[in-house]
mmCIF file with all atom_site columns, C-alpha atoms in Angstrom:
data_model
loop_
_atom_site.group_PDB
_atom_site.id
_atom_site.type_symbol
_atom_site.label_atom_id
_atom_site.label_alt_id
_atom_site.label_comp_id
_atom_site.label_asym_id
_atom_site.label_entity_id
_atom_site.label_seq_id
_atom_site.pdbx_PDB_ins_code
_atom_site.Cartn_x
_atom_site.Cartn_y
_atom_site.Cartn_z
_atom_site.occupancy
_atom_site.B_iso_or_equiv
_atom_site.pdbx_formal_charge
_atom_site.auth_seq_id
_atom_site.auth_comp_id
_atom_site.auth_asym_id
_atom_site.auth_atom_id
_atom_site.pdbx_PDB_model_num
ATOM 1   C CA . UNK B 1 1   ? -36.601  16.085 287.359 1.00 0.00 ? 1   UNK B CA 1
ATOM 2   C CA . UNK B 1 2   ? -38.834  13.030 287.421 1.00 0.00 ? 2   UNK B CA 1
ATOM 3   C CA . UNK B 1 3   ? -41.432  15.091 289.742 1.00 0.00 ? 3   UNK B CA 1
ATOM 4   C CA . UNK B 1 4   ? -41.324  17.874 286.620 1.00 0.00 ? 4   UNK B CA 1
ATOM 5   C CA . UNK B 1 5   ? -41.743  15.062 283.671 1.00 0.00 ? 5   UNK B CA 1
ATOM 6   C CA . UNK B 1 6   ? -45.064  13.853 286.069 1.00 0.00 ? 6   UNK B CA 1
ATOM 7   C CA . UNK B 1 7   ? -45.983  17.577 286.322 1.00 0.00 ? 7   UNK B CA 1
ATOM 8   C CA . UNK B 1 8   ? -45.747  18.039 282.558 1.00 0.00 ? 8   UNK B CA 1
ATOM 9   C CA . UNK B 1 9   ? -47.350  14.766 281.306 1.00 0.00 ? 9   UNK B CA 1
ATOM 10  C CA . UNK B 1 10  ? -50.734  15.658 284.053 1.00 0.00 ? 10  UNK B CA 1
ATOM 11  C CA . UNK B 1 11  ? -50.732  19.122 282.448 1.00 0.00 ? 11  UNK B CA 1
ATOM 12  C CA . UNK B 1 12  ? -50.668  17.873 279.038 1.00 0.00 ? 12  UNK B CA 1
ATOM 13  C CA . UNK B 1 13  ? -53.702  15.032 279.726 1.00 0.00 ? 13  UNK B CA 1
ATOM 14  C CA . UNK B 1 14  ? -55.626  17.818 281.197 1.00 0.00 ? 14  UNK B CA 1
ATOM 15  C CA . UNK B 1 15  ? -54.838  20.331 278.482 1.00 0.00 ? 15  UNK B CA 1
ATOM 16  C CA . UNK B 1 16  ? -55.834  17.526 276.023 1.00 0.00 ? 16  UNK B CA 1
ATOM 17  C CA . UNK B 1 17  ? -58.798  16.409 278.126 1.00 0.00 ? 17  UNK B CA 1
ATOM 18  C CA . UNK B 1 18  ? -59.805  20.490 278.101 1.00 0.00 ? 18  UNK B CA 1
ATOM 19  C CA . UNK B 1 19  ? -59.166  20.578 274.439 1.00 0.00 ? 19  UNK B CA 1
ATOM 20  C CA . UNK B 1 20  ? -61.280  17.730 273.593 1.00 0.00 ? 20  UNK B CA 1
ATOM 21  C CA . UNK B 1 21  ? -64.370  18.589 275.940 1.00 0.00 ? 21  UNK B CA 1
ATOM 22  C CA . UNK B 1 22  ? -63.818  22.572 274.096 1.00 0.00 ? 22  UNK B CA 1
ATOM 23  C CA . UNK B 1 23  ? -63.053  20.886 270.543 1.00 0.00 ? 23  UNK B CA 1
ATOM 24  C CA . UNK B 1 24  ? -66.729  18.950 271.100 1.00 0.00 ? 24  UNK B CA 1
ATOM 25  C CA . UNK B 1 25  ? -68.536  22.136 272.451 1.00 0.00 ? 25  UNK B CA 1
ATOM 26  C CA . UNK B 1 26  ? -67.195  23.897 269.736 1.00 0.00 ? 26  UNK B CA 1
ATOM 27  C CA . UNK B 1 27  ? -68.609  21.283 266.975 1.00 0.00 ? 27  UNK B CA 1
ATOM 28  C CA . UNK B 1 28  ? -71.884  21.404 269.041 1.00 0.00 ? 28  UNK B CA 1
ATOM 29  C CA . UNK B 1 29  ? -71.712  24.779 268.705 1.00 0.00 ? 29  UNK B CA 1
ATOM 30  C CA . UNK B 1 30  ? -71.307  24.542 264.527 1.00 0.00 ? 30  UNK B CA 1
ATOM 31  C CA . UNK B 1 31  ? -73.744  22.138 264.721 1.00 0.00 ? 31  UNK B CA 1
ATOM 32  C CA . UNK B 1 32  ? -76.347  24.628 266.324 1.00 0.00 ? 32  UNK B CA 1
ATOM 33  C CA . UNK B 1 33  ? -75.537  27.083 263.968 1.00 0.00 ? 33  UNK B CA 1
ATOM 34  C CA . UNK B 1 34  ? -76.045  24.999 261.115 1.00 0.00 ? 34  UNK B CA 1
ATOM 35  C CA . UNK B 1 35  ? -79.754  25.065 262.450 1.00 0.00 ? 35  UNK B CA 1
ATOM 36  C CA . UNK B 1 36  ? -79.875  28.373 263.217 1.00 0.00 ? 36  UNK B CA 1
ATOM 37  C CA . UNK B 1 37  ? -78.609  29.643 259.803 1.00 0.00 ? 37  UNK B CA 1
ATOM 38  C CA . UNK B 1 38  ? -81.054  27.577 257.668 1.00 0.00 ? 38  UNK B CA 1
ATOM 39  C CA . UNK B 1 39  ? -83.898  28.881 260.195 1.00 0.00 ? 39  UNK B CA 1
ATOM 40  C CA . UNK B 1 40  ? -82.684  32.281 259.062 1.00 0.00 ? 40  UNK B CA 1
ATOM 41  C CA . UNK B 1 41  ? -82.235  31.544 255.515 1.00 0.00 ? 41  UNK B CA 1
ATOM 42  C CA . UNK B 1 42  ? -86.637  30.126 255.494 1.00 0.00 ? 42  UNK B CA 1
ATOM 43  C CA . UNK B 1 43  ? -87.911  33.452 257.397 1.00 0.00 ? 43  UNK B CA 1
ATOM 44  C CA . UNK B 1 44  ? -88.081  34.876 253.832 1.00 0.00 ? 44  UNK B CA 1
ATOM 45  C CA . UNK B 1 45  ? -90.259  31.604 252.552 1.00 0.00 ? 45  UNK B CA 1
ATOM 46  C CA . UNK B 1 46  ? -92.823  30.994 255.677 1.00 0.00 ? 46  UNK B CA 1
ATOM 47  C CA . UNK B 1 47  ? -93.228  35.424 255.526 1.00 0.00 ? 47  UNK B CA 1
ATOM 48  C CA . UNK B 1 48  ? -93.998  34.549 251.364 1.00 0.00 ? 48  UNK B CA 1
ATOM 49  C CA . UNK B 1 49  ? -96.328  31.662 252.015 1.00 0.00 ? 49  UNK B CA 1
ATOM 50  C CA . UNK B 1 50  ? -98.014  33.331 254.867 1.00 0.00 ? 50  UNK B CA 1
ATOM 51  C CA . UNK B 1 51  ? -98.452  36.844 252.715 1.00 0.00 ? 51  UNK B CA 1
ATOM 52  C CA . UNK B 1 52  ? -99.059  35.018 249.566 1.00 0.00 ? 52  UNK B CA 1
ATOM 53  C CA . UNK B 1 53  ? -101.664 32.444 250.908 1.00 0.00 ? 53  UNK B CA 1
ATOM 54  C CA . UNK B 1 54  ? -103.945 35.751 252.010 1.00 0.00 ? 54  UNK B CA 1
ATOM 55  C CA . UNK B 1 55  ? -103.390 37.502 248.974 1.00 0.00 ? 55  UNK B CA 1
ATOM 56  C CA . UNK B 1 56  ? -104.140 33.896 247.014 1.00 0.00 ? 56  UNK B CA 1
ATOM 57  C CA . UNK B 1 57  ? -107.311 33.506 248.769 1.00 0.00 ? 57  UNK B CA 1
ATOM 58  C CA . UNK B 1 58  ? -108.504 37.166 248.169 1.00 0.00 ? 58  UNK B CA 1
ATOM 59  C CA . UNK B 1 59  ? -108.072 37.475 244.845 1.00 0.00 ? 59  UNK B CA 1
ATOM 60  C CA . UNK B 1 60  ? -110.188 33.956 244.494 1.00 0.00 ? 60  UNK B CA 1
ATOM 61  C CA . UNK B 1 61  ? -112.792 35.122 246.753 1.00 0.00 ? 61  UNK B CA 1
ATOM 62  C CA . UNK B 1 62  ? -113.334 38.076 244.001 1.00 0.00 ? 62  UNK B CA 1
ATOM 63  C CA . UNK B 1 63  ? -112.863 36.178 240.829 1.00 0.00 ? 63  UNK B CA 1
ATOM 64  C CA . UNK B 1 64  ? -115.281 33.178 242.467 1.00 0.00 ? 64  UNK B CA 1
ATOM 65  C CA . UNK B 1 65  ? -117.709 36.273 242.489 1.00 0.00 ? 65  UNK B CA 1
ATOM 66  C CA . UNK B 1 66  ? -117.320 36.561 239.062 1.00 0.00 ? 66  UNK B CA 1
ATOM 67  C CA . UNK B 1 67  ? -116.704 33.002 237.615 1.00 0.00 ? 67  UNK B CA 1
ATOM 68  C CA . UNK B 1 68  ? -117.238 30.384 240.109 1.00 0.00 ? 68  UNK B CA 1
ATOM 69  C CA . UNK B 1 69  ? -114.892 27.606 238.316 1.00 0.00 ? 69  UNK B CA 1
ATOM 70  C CA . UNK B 1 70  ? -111.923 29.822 237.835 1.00 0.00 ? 70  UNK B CA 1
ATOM 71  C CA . UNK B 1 71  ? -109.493 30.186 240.373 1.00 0.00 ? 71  UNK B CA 1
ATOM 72  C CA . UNK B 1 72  ? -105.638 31.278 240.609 1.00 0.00 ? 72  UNK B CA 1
ATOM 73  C CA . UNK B 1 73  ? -102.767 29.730 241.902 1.00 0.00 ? 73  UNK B CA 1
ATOM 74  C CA . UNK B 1 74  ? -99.761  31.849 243.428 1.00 0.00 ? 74  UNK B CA 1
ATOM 75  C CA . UNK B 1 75  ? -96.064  29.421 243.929 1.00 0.00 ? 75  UNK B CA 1
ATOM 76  C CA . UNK B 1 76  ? -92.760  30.549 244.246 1.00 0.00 ? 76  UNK B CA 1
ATOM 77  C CA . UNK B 1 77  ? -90.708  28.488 241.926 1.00 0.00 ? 77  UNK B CA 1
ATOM 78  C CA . UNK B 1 78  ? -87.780  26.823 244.726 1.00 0.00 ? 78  UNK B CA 1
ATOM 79  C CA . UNK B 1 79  ? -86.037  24.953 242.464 1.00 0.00 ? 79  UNK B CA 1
ATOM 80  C CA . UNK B 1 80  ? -84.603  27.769 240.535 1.00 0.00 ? 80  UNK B CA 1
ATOM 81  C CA . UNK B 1 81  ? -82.022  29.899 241.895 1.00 0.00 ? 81  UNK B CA 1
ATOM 82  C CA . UNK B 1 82  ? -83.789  32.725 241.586 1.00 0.00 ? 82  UNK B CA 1
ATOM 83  C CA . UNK B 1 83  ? -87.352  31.574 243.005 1.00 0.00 ? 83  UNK B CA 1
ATOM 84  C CA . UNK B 1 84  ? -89.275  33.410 240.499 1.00 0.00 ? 84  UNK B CA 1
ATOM 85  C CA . UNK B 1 85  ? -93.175  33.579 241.467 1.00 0.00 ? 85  UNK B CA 1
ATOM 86  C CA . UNK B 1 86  ? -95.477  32.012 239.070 1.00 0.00 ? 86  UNK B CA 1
ATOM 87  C CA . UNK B 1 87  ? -99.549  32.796 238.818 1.00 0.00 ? 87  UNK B CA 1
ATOM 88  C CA . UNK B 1 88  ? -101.277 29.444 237.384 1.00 0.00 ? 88  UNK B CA 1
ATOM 89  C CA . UNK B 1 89  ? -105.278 29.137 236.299 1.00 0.00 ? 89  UNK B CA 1
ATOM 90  C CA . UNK B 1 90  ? -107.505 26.826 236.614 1.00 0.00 ? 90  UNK B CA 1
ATOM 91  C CA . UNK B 1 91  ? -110.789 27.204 234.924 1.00 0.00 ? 91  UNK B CA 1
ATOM 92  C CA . UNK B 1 92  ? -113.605 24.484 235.664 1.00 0.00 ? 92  UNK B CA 1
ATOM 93  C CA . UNK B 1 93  ? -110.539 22.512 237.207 1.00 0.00 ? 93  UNK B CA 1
ATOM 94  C CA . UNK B 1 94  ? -108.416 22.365 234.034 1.00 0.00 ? 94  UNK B CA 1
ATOM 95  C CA . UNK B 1 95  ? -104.751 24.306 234.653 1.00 0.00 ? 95  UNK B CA 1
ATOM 96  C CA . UNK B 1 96  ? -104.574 26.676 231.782 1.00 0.00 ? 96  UNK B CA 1
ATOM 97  C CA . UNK B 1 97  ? -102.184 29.285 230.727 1.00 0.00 ? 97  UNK B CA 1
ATOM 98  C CA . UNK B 1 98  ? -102.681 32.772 230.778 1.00 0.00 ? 98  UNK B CA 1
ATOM 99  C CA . UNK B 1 99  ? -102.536 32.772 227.080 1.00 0.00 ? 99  UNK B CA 1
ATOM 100 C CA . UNK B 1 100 ? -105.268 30.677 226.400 1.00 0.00 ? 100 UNK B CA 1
ATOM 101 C CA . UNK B 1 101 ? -107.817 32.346 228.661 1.00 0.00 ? 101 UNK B CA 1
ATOM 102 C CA . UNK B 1 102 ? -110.284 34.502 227.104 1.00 0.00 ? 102 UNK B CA 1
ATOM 103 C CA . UNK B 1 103 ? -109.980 38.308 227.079 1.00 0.00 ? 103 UNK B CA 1
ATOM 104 C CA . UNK B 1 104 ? -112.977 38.353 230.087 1.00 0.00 ? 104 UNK B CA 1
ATOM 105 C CA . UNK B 1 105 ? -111.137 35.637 232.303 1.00 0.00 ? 105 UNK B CA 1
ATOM 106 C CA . UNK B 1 106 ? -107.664 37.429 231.631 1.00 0.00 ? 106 UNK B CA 1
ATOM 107 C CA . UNK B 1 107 ? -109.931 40.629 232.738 1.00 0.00 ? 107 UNK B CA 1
ATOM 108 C CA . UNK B 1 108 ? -111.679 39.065 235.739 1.00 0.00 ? 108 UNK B CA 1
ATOM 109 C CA . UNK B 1 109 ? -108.055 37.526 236.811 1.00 0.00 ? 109 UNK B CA 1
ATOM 110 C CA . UNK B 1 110 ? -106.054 40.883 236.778 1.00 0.00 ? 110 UNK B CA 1
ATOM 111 C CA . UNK B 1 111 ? -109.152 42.606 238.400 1.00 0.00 ? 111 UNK B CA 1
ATOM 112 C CA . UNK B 1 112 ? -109.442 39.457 241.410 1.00 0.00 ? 112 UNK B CA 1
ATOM 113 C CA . UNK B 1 113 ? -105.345 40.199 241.705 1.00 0.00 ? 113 UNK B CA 1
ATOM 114 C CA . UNK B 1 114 ? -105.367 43.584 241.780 1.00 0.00 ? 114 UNK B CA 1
ATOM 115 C CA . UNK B 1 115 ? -108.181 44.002 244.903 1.00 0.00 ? 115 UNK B CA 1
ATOM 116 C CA . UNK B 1 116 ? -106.905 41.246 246.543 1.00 0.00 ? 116 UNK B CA 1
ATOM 117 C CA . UNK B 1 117 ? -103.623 42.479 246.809 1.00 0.00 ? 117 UNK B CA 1
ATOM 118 C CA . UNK B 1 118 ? -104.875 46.076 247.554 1.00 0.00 ? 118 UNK B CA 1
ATOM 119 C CA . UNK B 1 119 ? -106.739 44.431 250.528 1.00 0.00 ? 119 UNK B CA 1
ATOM 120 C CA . UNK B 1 120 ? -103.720 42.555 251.547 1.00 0.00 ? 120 UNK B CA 1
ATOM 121 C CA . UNK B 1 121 ? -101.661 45.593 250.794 1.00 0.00 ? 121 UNK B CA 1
ATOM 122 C CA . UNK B 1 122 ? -104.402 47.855 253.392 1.00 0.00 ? 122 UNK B CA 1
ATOM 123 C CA . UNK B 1 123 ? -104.712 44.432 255.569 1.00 0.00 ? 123 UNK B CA 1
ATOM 124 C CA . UNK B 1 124 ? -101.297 44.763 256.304 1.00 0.00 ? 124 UNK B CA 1
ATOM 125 C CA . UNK B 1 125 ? -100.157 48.387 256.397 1.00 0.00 ? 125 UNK B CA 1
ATOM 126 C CA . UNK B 1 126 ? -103.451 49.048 258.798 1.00 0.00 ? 126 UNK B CA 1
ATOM 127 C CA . UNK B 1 127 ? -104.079 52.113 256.203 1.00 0.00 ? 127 UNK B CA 1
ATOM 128 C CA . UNK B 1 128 ? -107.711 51.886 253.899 1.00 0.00 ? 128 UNK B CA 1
ATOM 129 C CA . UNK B 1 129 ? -107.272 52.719 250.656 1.00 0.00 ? 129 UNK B CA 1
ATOM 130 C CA . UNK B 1 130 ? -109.764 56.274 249.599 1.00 0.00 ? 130 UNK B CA 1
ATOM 131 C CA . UNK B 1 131 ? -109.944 54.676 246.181 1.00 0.00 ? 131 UNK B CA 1
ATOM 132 C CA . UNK B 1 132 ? -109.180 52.682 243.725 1.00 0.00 ? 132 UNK B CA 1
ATOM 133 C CA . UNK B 1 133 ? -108.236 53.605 240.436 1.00 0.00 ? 133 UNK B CA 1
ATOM 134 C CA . UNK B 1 134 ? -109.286 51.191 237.542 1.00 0.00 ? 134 UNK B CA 1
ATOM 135 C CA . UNK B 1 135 ? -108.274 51.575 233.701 1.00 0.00 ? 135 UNK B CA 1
ATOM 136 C CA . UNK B 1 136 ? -111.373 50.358 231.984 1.00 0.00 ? 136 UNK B CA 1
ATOM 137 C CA . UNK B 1 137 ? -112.228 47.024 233.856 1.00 0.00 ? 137 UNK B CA 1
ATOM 138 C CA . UNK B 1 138 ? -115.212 46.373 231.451 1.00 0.00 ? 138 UNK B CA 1
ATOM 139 C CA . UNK B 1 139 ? -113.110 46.337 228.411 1.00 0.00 ? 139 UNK B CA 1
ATOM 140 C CA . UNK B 1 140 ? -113.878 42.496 227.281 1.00 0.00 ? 140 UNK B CA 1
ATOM 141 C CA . UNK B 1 141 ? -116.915 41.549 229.571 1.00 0.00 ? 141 UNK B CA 1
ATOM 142 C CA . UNK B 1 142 ? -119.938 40.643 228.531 1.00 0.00 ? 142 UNK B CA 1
ATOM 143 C CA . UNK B 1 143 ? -123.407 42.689 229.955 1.00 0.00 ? 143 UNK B CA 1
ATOM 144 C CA . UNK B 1 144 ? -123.661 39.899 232.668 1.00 0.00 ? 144 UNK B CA 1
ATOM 145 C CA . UNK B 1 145 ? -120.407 40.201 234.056 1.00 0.00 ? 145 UNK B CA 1
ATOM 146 C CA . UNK B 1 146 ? -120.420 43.847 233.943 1.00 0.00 ? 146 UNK B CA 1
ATOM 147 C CA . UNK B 1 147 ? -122.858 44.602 236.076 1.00 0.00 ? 147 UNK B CA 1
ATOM 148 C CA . UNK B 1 148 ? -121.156 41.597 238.537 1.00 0.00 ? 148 UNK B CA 1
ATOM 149 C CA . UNK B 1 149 ? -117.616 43.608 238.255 1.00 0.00 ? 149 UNK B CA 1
ATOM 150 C CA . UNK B 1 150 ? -120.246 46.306 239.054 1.00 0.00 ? 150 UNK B CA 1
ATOM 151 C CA . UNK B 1 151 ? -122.162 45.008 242.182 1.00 0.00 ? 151 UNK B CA 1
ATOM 152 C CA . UNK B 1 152 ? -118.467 44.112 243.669 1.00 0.00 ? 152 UNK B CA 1
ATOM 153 C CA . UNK B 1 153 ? -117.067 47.005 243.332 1.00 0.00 ? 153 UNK B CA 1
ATOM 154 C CA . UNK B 1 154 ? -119.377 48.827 245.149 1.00 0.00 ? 154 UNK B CA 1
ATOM 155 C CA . UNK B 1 155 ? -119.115 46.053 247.594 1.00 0.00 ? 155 UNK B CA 1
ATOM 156 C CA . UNK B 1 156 ? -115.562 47.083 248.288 1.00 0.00 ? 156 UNK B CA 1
ATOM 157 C CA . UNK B 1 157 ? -116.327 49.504 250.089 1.00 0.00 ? 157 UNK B CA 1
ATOM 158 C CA . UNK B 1 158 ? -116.549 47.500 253.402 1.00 0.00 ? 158 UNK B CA 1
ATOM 159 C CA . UNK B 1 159 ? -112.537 47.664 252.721 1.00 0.00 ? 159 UNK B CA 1
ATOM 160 C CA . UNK B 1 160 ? -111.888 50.639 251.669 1.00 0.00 ? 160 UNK B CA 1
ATOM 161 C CA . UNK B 1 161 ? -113.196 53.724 253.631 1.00 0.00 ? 161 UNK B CA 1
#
């Protein structure tokens, strides 16, 4: 009987020994996967930021053909549950809203957005674009930056054949 009792009380330190070395790999294990899941959960972001960044710096490459001292800003709003993305200006280094820019920076924005992200969009899909269609991109430019809009979009072409 007393041989048994011995038997039992061995078995049960080992089982608890086992239990606590399997109980710690297991919170190891949750503790991994903590890492792991958030990892997961930025893939979405660092793909954004890396996507956005290129399409960012194209459309301000165009619009700095333009207008120099204007440039555009492209952020995805973390704070808010839904991340909404947000386009800010800057004109001559002064953040300004889309409102208040004139009808000829609003146009030479949308235009440096639109090419930049049909080069991203041809960038990344490996396909050129034949053409682009524009709904009157002169509408509220001046002679001058006419004939820039002009000259650039016939420089385009280096993208788009």
């Amino acid at each position: 009987q007393k041989t048994n009792i011995e038997q039992n009380i061995k078995k049960l330190v080992n089982d608890n020994i086992t239990y606590e070395q399997n109980n710690l790999s297991f919170l190891d294990d949750i503790k991994i996967l903590k890492y792991v899941i958030k990892g997961f959960k930025e893939i979405p972001s660092i793909i954004f930021d890396t996507v956005v960044r290129d399409l960012e710096n194209y459309a301000n490459e165009y619009i700095s053909k333009f207008i120099p001292s204007m440039k555009v800003s492209i952020i995805e709003d973390r704070s808010k549950s839904n991340r909404p993305i947000e386009i800010s200006y800057k004109f001559k280094d002064k953040e300004r809203s889309y409102r208040m820019l004139s009808g000829g920076q609003k146009t030479i924005a949308n235009l440096g957005l639109r090419l930049g992200f049909s080069r991203k969009i041809a960038e990344q899909t490996n396909v050129a674009s034949q053409f682009i269609l524009l709904d009157e991109p002169f509408g509220y430019l001046d002679e001058h930056h006419r004939d820039l809009v002009k000259n650039v979009l016939a420089d385009l072409q280096k993208y788009y054949r």
